[in-house]
Coordinates of C-alpha atoms in Angstrom, one line a residue:
M1 CA 111.6 144.0 96.2
I2 CA 110.4 142.6 92.9
L3 CA 108.0 140.2 94.6
V4 CA 106.4 142.8 96.8
T5 CA 106.0 145.2 93.9
T6 CA 104.3 142.5 91.8
V7 CA 101.9 141.7 94.5
L8 CA 101.0 145.3 95.2
L9 CA 100.6 146.0 91.5
V10 CA 98.2 143.0 91.1
C11 CA 96.3 143.9 94.1
T12 CA 95.9 147.5 93.0
M13 CA 94.7 146.5 89.6
A14 CA 92.2 144.1 91.1
A15 CA 90.9 146.8 93.3
Q16 CA 90.4 149.2 90.3
E17 CA 88.9 146.6 87.9
T18 CA 86.6 144.4 90.1
P19 CA 85.2 141.7 87.9
A20 CA 81.5 141.3 87.4
P21 CA 80.0 138.8 89.8
P22 CA 79.4 135.3 88.4
E23 CA 75.9 134.0 87.5
Q24 CA 75.7 131.8 90.6
E25 CA 75.8 134.4 93.4
S26 CA 76.7 133.4 96.9
A27 CA 73.9 133.2 99.5
V28 CA 76.3 134.5 102.2
A29 CA 76.1 138.1 103.3
E30 CA 78.6 140.4 101.7
R31 CA 81.9 140.6 103.5
P32 CA 85.0 142.9 103.1
T33 CA 87.3 141.5 100.5
I34 CA 91.0 140.8 101.2
L35 CA 92.8 141.0 97.8
H36 CA 95.8 138.8 97.1
A37 CA 97.8 137.9 94.0
M38 CA 96.5 134.8 92.4
P39 CA 99.1 132.0 92.2
P40 CA 101.4 131.3 90.4
I41 CA 102.1 135.1 90.3
G42 CA 105.0 135.9 92.6
Y43 CA 106.5 132.4 92.6
R44 CA 110.0 131.7 91.3
T45 CA 110.8 129.1 88.7
P46 CA 113.3 126.2 89.1
E47 CA 115.7 128.1 86.9
E48 CA 115.5 131.2 89.0
I49 CA 116.0 129.1 92.2
E50 CA 119.0 127.4 90.7
K51 CA 120.7 130.8 90.0
I52 CA 120.0 132.0 93.5
L53 CA 121.5 128.8 95.0
R54 CA 124.7 128.9 93.0
R55 CA 125.2 132.6 93.6
R56 CA 124.7 132.2 97.4
A57 CA 127.0 129.2 97.5
N58 CA 129.8 131.2 95.9
K59 CA 129.5 133.9 98.6
T60 CA 128.8 131.9 101.7
D61 CA 131.3 130.0 103.8
G62 CA 130.1 126.6 104.9
M63 CA 127.4 126.4 102.2
N64 CA 127.7 124.3 99.1
V65 CA 125.3 123.2 96.3
E66 CA 125.6 119.7 94.8
E67 CA 123.9 118.4 91.7
I68 CA 122.7 115.0 92.9
G69 CA 121.0 114.1 89.6
Q70 CA 119.4 115.4 86.5
T71 CA 115.8 115.2 85.3
I72 CA 114.7 113.6 82.0
E73 CA 114.3 117.2 80.6
G74 CA 117.9 118.1 81.7
R75 CA 117.1 120.2 84.8
P76 CA 119.6 119.7 87.7
I77 CA 118.4 118.3 91.0
L78 CA 120.2 120.5 93.5
M79 CA 121.0 119.7 97.1
T80 CA 122.1 122.6 99.3
T81 CA 124.2 121.8 102.4
F82 CA 125.2 123.9 105.4
Q83 CA 128.1 122.3 107.2
G84 CA 127.7 121.3 110.8
P85 CA 130.3 121.6 113.6
Q86 CA 133.8 121.1 112.3
R87 CA 136.8 119.3 113.9
G88 CA 139.8 120.6 111.9
D89 CA 139.1 120.1 108.2
R90 CA 136.1 117.7 108.6
T91 CA 132.7 117.5 110.2
A92 CA 132.8 116.3 113.8
T93 CA 132.2 112.6 114.4
G94 CA 128.5 111.7 115.1
T95 CA 127.2 115.0 113.9
P96 CA 123.4 114.6 113.2
E97 CA 122.1 115.6 109.8
V98 CA 118.8 117.2 109.0
L99 CA 117.2 116.9 105.6
V100 CA 114.5 119.3 104.3
V101 CA 112.8 118.2 101.1
A102 CA 110.3 120.4 99.3
N103 CA 107.8 120.0 96.6
L104 CA 107.9 116.3 95.7
E105 CA 104.6 116.6 93.9
G106 CA 105.7 119.5 91.7
D107 CA 102.6 121.6 92.3
R108 CA 103.4 122.7 95.9
L109 CA 104.9 126.0 94.9
A110 CA 104.8 127.3 98.4
A111 CA 107.0 124.5 99.7
S112 CA 109.8 125.4 97.2
E113 CA 109.4 129.1 97.9
V114 CA 109.7 128.6 101.7
A115 CA 112.7 126.3 101.1
I116 CA 114.6 128.7 99.0
S117 CA 113.7 131.6 101.3
M118 CA 115.1 129.6 104.2
V119 CA 118.3 129.0 102.3
E120 CA 118.5 132.8 101.6
R121 CA 118.1 133.5 105.4
F122 CA 120.6 130.8 106.5
S123 CA 123.2 132.0 104.0
A124 CA 122.7 135.7 105.1
V125 CA 122.5 135.4 108.9
G126 CA 123.3 131.8 109.7
T127 CA 121.3 129.4 111.9
P128 CA 122.1 127.9 115.4
L129 CA 121.1 124.6 113.9
T130 CA 124.6 124.3 112.3
E131 CA 126.2 124.5 115.7
R132 CA 124.8 121.0 116.3
A133 CA 123.9 119.5 112.9
T134 CA 124.6 119.5 109.2
V135 CA 121.6 120.8 107.2
H136 CA 120.6 119.7 103.7
V137 CA 117.9 121.4 101.8
L138 CA 116.3 120.2 98.5
C139 CA 114.4 123.2 97.4
V140 CA 112.9 121.6 94.3
A141 CA 112.6 117.8 94.5
N142 CA 110.6 117.6 91.2
P143 CA 111.9 120.4 88.9
D144 CA 110.2 119.2 85.7
A145 CA 106.7 118.9 87.2
M146 CA 107.2 122.3 88.9
A147 CA 108.2 123.9 85.6
H148 CA 105.1 122.5 83.9
V149 CA 102.8 123.8 86.6
L150 CA 104.2 127.3 86.3
A151 CA 103.6 127.1 82.6
G152 CA 99.9 126.4 83.2
E153 CA 100.0 122.7 82.7
S154 CA 99.4 119.8 85.1
A155 CA 102.2 118.5 87.4
W156 CA 103.5 115.9 85.0
R157 CA 107.0 114.5 84.6
G158 CA 108.8 111.7 82.9
K159 CA 108.5 109.7 79.7
P160 CA 105.0 109.1 78.3
T161 CA 103.3 106.1 79.8
D162 CA 100.5 103.9 78.6
N163 CA 98.3 104.3 81.7
D164 CA 95.3 102.4 80.2
R165 CA 97.3 99.6 78.6
D166 CA 95.9 100.1 75.1
G167 CA 99.2 100.3 73.3
L168 CA 99.0 104.1 73.0
V169 CA 100.7 106.8 75.3
D170 CA 99.4 110.1 76.5
E171 CA 96.5 110.0 74.0
D172 CA 93.6 110.7 76.4
G173 CA 94.4 113.4 78.9
P174 CA 92.4 116.5 79.9
S175 CA 91.8 119.0 77.1
D176 CA 90.3 122.4 76.5
M177 CA 86.8 121.5 75.0
N178 CA 85.1 124.9 75.0
G179 CA 88.1 126.8 73.6
D180 CA 88.5 129.3 76.5
G181 CA 92.2 128.6 76.8
R182 CA 91.8 126.7 80.1
I183 CA 91.4 123.1 81.2
S184 CA 88.7 123.3 83.8
W185 CA 86.2 120.8 85.3
M186 CA 83.1 119.2 83.8
R187 CA 79.8 118.3 85.5
V188 CA 78.6 115.3 83.5
P189 CA 74.9 114.4 84.1
E190 CA 74.6 110.8 85.1
T191 CA 71.8 108.9 86.9
G192 CA 73.3 107.5 90.0
G193 CA 76.4 109.8 89.8
N194 CA 78.2 110.5 93.0
M195 CA 77.9 114.3 93.1
L196 CA 75.2 116.9 93.8
A197 CA 75.0 120.6 93.3
D198 CA 74.3 122.5 96.6
P199 CA 70.8 123.9 96.4
E200 CA 71.9 127.0 98.4
E201 CA 75.1 127.6 96.4
A202 CA 74.8 126.5 92.7
R203 CA 78.6 126.7 92.2
S204 CA 79.3 124.2 94.9
S205 CA 79.6 120.4 94.2
R206 CA 79.5 117.9 97.0
E207 CA 79.2 114.1 97.3
A208 CA 75.8 112.6 97.7
D209 CA 75.1 111.1 101.1
A210 CA 73.4 107.7 100.5
S211 CA 72.8 107.4 104.3
K212 CA 70.5 110.4 104.0
G213 CA 68.7 109.1 101.0
E214 CA 70.5 111.3 98.6
A215 CA 71.1 110.3 95.0
G216 CA 73.8 112.0 92.9
T217 CA 72.9 113.7 89.6
F218 CA 76.4 114.1 88.0
R219 CA 80.0 113.1 88.1
L220 CA 82.8 115.7 88.4
I221 CA 85.8 115.1 86.1
R222 CA 88.5 117.2 84.4
E223 CA 87.5 118.9 81.1
G224 CA 88.2 116.5 78.3
A225 CA 86.9 113.8 75.9
D226 CA 87.2 110.1 75.2
A227 CA 90.0 110.6 72.6
D228 CA 90.7 106.9 72.1
G229 CA 87.2 105.6 72.0
D230 CA 87.3 103.3 75.0
R231 CA 84.4 105.0 76.8
L232 CA 86.6 106.6 79.4
E233 CA 87.7 110.2 79.7
N234 CA 91.1 111.5 80.8
E235 CA 92.5 108.1 81.7
D236 CA 95.8 108.4 79.9
L237 CA 97.3 111.6 81.2
T238 CA 100.4 113.5 79.9
G239 CA 103.7 112.3 81.3
G240 CA 104.7 109.2 83.2
V241 CA 105.5 108.1 86.7
V242 CA 104.5 110.1 89.8
M243 CA 107.6 110.7 91.9
E244 CA 105.7 110.4 95.1
A245 CA 104.5 106.9 94.2
N246 CA 107.9 105.5 93.3
F247 CA 109.6 105.0 96.7
P248 CA 109.8 101.5 98.3
H249 CA 107.4 101.6 101.2
R250 CA 103.9 100.5 100.1
W251 CA 104.9 100.8 96.5
E252 CA 102.1 99.6 94.3
Q253 CA 103.3 97.1 91.7
Y254 CA 101.5 97.4 88.3
A255 CA 99.9 100.8 89.3
A256 CA 100.1 103.0 86.2
T257 CA 101.8 105.9 88.0
A258 CA 104.1 103.9 90.3
G259 CA 106.9 103.1 87.9
A260 CA 108.2 99.8 86.5
Y261 CA 110.1 99.2 89.7
Q262 CA 110.9 101.0 92.9
L263 CA 113.1 104.1 92.5
S264 CA 112.9 103.7 88.7
E265 CA 112.8 107.5 88.2
T266 CA 115.8 109.8 88.2
E267 CA 114.4 112.2 90.8
S268 CA 113.4 109.5 93.3
R269 CA 116.6 107.5 92.8
A270 CA 118.8 110.6 93.2
L271 CA 117.2 111.5 96.5
A272 CA 117.3 107.9 97.8
T273 CA 121.0 107.6 96.8
F274 CA 121.8 110.8 98.7
V275 CA 120.0 109.5 101.8
L276 CA 121.9 106.2 101.7
E277 CA 125.2 108.1 101.4
H278 CA 124.4 110.1 104.5
P279 CA 123.6 107.7 107.3
G280 CA 123.7 110.5 109.8
I281 CA 120.3 111.8 108.6
C282 CA 118.1 111.4 111.7
L283 CA 115.4 114.0 111.1
V284 CA 113.6 114.9 107.9
L285 CA 111.2 117.8 107.3
V286 CA 109.0 117.2 104.2
L287 CA 107.2 120.3 102.8
D288 CA 104.6 119.0 100.5
D289 CA 100.9 118.1 100.5
E290 CA 100.7 115.7 103.5
D291 CA 100.9 116.8 107.1
N292 CA 101.5 114.9 110.4
L293 CA 102.1 118.0 112.6
A294 CA 98.8 119.9 112.7
S295 CA 96.9 116.7 113.8
P296 CA 99.6 114.2 114.8
P297 CA 98.6 110.5 114.7
K298 CA 98.3 108.8 118.0
G299 CA 100.5 105.9 116.8
N300 CA 100.3 102.2 116.9
E301 CA 101.8 99.5 119.2
K302 CA 103.0 97.5 116.1
V303 CA 103.6 98.2 112.4
D304 CA 103.8 96.1 109.3
T305 CA 104.5 96.6 105.6
S306 CA 101.1 98.3 105.1
S307 CA 101.4 100.7 108.0
T308 CA 101.0 104.5 107.5
D309 CA 100.9 105.6 111.2
P310 CA 104.1 105.6 113.3
L311 CA 104.8 103.7 116.5
K312 CA 103.4 105.3 119.7
D313 CA 106.9 106.2 121.1
D314 CA 107.7 108.1 117.9
A315 CA 104.2 109.7 117.7
R316 CA 104.9 111.4 121.0
L317 CA 107.7 113.3 119.3
L318 CA 105.3 114.4 116.5
K319 CA 103.0 115.8 119.1
I320 CA 105.8 117.8 120.7
F321 CA 107.1 119.1 117.4
G322 CA 103.6 119.8 116.1
E323 CA 102.7 122.0 119.0
R324 CA 105.9 123.9 118.4
F325 CA 105.4 124.2 114.6
Y326 CA 101.7 125.3 114.5
D327 CA 99.5 127.5 116.6
E328 CA 96.9 125.8 118.7
D329 CA 94.1 127.0 116.3
S330 CA 95.9 126.0 113.1
E331 CA 93.6 125.0 110.3
V332 CA 96.2 123.3 108.2
R333 CA 94.9 120.0 106.7
S334 CA 96.6 117.0 105.1
A335 CA 96.1 115.5 101.7
E336 CA 95.2 111.8 101.5
H337 CA 98.0 109.4 102.2
Q338 CA 100.0 108.5 99.0
S339 CA 101.3 104.9 98.6
G340 CA 105.0 104.8 97.8
N341 CA 105.9 108.2 99.1
F342 CA 109.2 109.5 100.3
A343 CA 108.2 110.3 103.9
D344 CA 107.0 106.8 104.6
W345 CA 110.2 105.3 103.2
M346 CA 112.3 107.5 105.4
Y347 CA 110.4 106.5 108.5
F348 CA 109.4 102.9 108.0
Q349 CA 112.5 101.7 106.2
R350 CA 115.2 104.2 107.3
G351 CA 114.1 104.8 110.8
A352 CA 114.4 108.6 110.7
I353 CA 112.1 111.1 112.5
V354 CA 109.9 112.4 109.7
L355 CA 108.0 115.6 110.1
E356 CA 105.5 116.6 107.3
S357 CA 104.0 120.0 106.8
S358 CA 101.7 121.2 104.0
L359 CA 102.3 124.7 105.4
W360 CA 98.9 126.2 104.5
S361 CA 95.3 125.3 103.8
P362 CA 92.6 127.8 102.8
P363 CA 90.5 128.8 105.8
L364 CA 87.1 127.3 106.1
D365 CA 85.6 129.9 108.5
M366 CA 85.3 132.9 106.1
G367 CA 81.6 132.3 105.7
E368 CA 80.8 132.1 109.4
A369 CA 78.8 134.8 111.1
K370 CA 81.1 137.1 112.9
E371 CA 78.6 139.0 114.9
E372 CA 75.3 138.1 116.6
G373 CA 72.4 138.3 114.1
E374 CA 74.7 138.3 111.1
E375 CA 73.9 135.8 108.3
G376 CA 76.4 133.1 107.7
L377 CA 76.8 129.7 106.2
P378 CA 74.8 126.8 107.8
K379 CA 77.0 124.8 110.1
D380 CA 76.6 121.7 108.0
S381 CA 77.8 123.4 104.8
S382 CA 80.2 121.3 102.7
D383 CA 83.9 122.2 102.6
D384 CA 83.5 123.2 99.0
R385 CA 80.9 125.8 99.9
K386 CA 83.1 127.1 102.7
L387 CA 86.0 127.4 100.3
L388 CA 83.8 129.4 97.9
A389 CA 83.1 131.9 100.7
W390 CA 86.9 132.2 101.3
A391 CA 87.6 132.5 97.6
D392 CA 85.0 135.3 97.2
A393 CA 86.8 137.2 99.9
W394 CA 90.4 136.7 98.7
Y395 CA 90.0 136.5 95.0
P396 CA 86.6 138.0 94.1
G397 CA 85.5 136.6 90.7
D398 CA 88.9 135.1 89.9
A399 CA 89.3 131.8 91.7
F400 CA 86.2 130.0 90.4
L401 CA 84.8 129.9 86.8
P402 CA 81.0 130.0 86.7
W403 CA 79.4 126.8 85.3
E404 CA 78.4 127.2 81.7
K405 CA 76.5 124.7 79.6
F406 CA 78.4 123.1 76.7
E407 CA 77.4 120.6 74.1
H408 CA 80.0 117.8 74.4
P409 CA 80.7 115.8 71.3
T410 CA 80.2 112.4 73.1
L411 CA 78.6 113.2 76.5
G412 CA 75.9 115.6 75.4
E413 CA 75.1 118.6 77.4
V414 CA 77.6 119.2 80.2
E415 CA 78.6 122.1 82.4
I416 CA 82.2 123.4 82.3
G417 CA 83.7 125.6 85.0
G418 CA 84.9 125.1 88.5
W419 CA 88.1 125.9 90.5
M420 CA 91.1 127.5 88.9
P421 CA 94.4 125.6 89.1
L422 CA 96.5 126.0 92.3
V423 CA 94.0 128.2 94.1
R424 CA 93.2 125.6 96.8
T425 CA 96.7 124.4 97.3
T426 CA 98.9 127.4 96.9
P427 CA 98.8 130.5 99.2
P428 CA 99.3 134.0 97.7
P429 CA 102.9 134.9 97.7
D430 CA 102.5 137.7 100.3
L431 CA 102.1 135.0 103.0
I432 CA 105.4 133.3 102.2
T433 CA 107.5 135.5 104.5
D434 CA 105.4 134.4 107.5
F435 CA 105.7 130.7 106.5
T436 CA 109.4 131.1 106.0
T437 CA 109.9 132.7 109.4
N438 CA 107.9 130.1 111.2
T439 CA 109.6 127.2 109.5
A440 CA 113.2 128.6 109.9
D441 CA 112.5 129.4 113.5
F442 CA 111.3 125.9 114.1
L443 CA 114.4 124.4 112.5
D444 CA 116.6 126.8 114.7
S445 CA 114.8 125.5 117.8
L446 CA 115.9 121.9 117.0
S447 CA 119.5 122.7 117.9
D448 CA 118.9 121.8 121.6
D449 CA 116.8 118.7 120.8
F450 CA 119.1 116.2 119.2
A451 CA 120.3 113.2 121.1
K452 CA 123.5 114.0 123.0
I453 CA 125.5 111.2 124.6
V454 CA 127.8 111.8 127.6
W455 CA 129.5 109.7 130.2
Q456 CA 128.3 110.1 133.8
D457 CA 128.7 108.5 137.2
V458 CA 132.2 107.4 136.4
E459 CA 134.0 105.5 139.1
I460 CA 137.5 104.0 138.9
T461 CA 138.5 101.8 141.8
A462 CA 142.0 100.2 142.4
L463 CA 141.3 96.6 143.5
D464 CA 144.8 95.6 144.6
D465 CA 148.5 96.5 144.3
A466 CA 148.8 94.8 140.9
E467 CA 147.4 97.7 139.0
V468 CA 144.0 96.1 138.6
F469 CA 141.1 98.6 138.2
E470 CA 137.4 98.4 138.2
L471 CA 135.5 100.8 136.1
H472 CA 131.8 101.8 136.4
A473 CA 130.4 104.3 133.9
T474 CA 126.9 105.2 132.7
L475 CA 126.2 106.4 129.1
V476 CA 123.4 109.0 129.2
N477 CA 121.3 110.7 126.5
Q478 CA 120.8 114.3 127.5
G479 CA 118.8 115.3 124.4
L480 CA 115.0 115.3 123.7
M481 CA 115.3 112.9 120.8
P482 CA 116.3 109.2 121.3
T483 CA 119.5 108.0 119.8
M484 CA 117.4 105.7 117.6
T485 CA 113.6 105.9 116.9
A486 CA 111.3 103.1 117.9
M487 CA 110.9 102.3 114.2
G488 CA 114.7 102.2 113.9
E489 CA 114.8 99.5 116.5
V490 CA 112.3 97.5 114.4
N491 CA 113.9 97.9 111.0
R492 CA 117.5 98.0 112.3
S493 CA 118.5 100.5 109.6
P494 CA 120.2 103.0 111.9
M495 CA 123.5 102.0 113.5
P496 CA 123.5 101.3 117.3
L497 CA 125.8 103.1 119.6
R498 CA 129.3 101.6 119.5
I499 CA 131.2 101.4 122.8
T500 CA 135.0 100.9 122.8
L501 CA 137.4 100.5 125.7
N502 CA 140.9 101.1 124.4
L503 CA 143.7 100.0 126.7
P504 CA 147.3 101.1 126.2
E505 CA 150.2 98.8 125.4
G506 CA 150.6 96.2 128.1
G507 CA 147.0 96.6 129.4
E508 CA 144.8 93.6 129.8
L509 CA 141.0 93.4 129.9
L510 CA 139.8 91.0 132.7
V511 CA 136.0 91.5 132.8
G512 CA 133.8 92.9 130.2
R513 CA 134.2 93.4 126.4
S514 CA 136.4 95.9 124.7
H515 CA 133.9 96.4 121.9
Q516 CA 130.1 96.4 122.4
T517 CA 126.9 98.1 121.3
V518 CA 123.9 99.8 122.9
E519 CA 120.8 99.6 120.7
S520 CA 119.2 102.8 121.8
L521 CA 118.9 105.4 124.5
E522 CA 115.6 107.2 125.1
G523 CA 115.6 111.0 125.2
L524 CA 115.8 113.1 128.3
G525 CA 117.9 110.8 130.4
G526 CA 117.8 107.4 128.8
H527 CA 120.9 105.6 130.1
E528 CA 122.9 102.4 130.1
A529 CA 125.2 101.4 133.0
M530 CA 128.4 99.5 132.1
H531 CA 131.2 97.7 134.0
W532 CA 134.8 96.6 133.3
I533 CA 137.8 95.3 135.2
Y534 CA 141.2 95.7 133.6
R535 CA 144.9 95.7 134.4
L536 CA 147.3 98.5 133.5
P537 CA 151.1 98.3 134.1
A538 CA 152.6 101.0 136.3
G539 CA 153.5 104.2 134.4
S540 CA 151.4 103.3 131.3
K541 CA 149.4 105.7 129.3
P542 CA 145.7 106.2 130.2
A543 CA 142.9 104.1 128.8
H544 CA 140.1 105.6 126.7
L545 CA 136.4 104.9 126.9
T546 CA 134.6 106.0 123.7
A547 CA 130.9 106.0 122.7
T548 CA 130.3 106.7 119.0
S549 CA 127.1 107.3 117.1
T550 CA 126.3 108.2 113.5
S551 CA 123.9 111.0 114.7
S552 CA 124.2 111.5 118.5
G553 CA 127.7 112.7 118.8
Q554 CA 130.7 111.1 120.4
A555 CA 131.6 110.8 124.1
I556 CA 135.3 110.2 125.0
L557 CA 136.5 109.5 128.5
V558 CA 140.2 109.5 129.4
L559 CA 140.9 107.0 132.2
E560 CA 144.0 107.9 134.1
A561 CA 146.0 104.9 135.4
N562 CA 146.7 106.3 138.8

């Protein structure tokens, strides 16, 4: 109720006090405005989310909240767990585990908001997912960075770091040069720079295209100065290691933001430790800035230590899940691939199915002509220009600061202005309900997709009068997902299926092995036929044939002696 009231209040005020248009007016024909609250209005803080989690856990059976670590600023890193199917006082053997991780970057507020909203929904009405799996949700993976973003700062975390190796720390980050209370962007005139202003839309900046004979006229950097006199601006930012650069896969040694060593940071180490303590985690949903569901990769035949795309067999699953998660006309886009990120570590080194969603991207079609004869943006307009048309419709006059000339103490005359923080990465809060419903419904739908092993085509034949029996049995995977991903078969991190034939006292195995493994069974009917011959004394107890998995369940077959 508070969130809705806030949004309506902001929208009403915006409608009553429409700001004056900026100096650089759009060349696009006027369109109806769709007013939304500007982020971060309407988003909850890590402290508010913590209170909600602890209160819900106290009132909800089968839900618990565990502090898996603590940030350098003392904020708890909280993992919420909804217990899967129980056998007595413990979780059933082979129960798959699902891990949802939100907001690793710290500035993806919508990811944390969707995660906590899903927790609220699951605690209130439940989810069919827990009939098959245990569900873990990390609503705020990077609490310090998120808190800083909500306070109007950048998404920094950790101890100060000497990024430029000059013996000083945090001495040369972005700063408010023109005294307007904001840290914006600067257009710095430079012959041979890489950026151009759009002649049709002066607010828009785009990269010069050398193949078309274009030469840039400026470079675009964050507002700031060369505070340490090394002729570089903003090269030693506030804070230290970036969490999403600190995981083992493709970790960049010596990179300023990657950390002194892999998993050196409390947040990344706490998450990795939790994963290692839960080998049943077979599917991970990462809500952050990268996305592999809207435009799934086709996959590769082989991978190596530098790979970023999955193997082809696993890419097929991404396509299936992507079509289920997004509408066919989805415009969600992915950020550039980050080295040392969590999702890559979970797939390439842990062998889990990893789904990534950035949830939302600002639409690029707001400036298109909607009717015949209506003026619209040229088809070859830059994305920046298309985003300006969107911002003018959603946040008229608020999302973009007009460029204003400023006499910089070392760079001379520059222009300061540009995009407001969070606007291009964070949807207005009134859209969160739809994102939550879609994401929670998607997770609910997975309950029928997990690998499920069963024994089929079981034949027991008595070979003679000496109680010798021949057993044929086929282990079948009835689920959509394989019992082990193709990547898991390569890195051998997940455990294979373990097959055990237990004979009663006096029994003797004549052909076959009592203990063996099956590497993997493909989804939707993958199978392995097996054969044994054994002797059981008359009147003995039955033998038991058991298949056990860390994440595909357990199949037990009772073999009667007679």
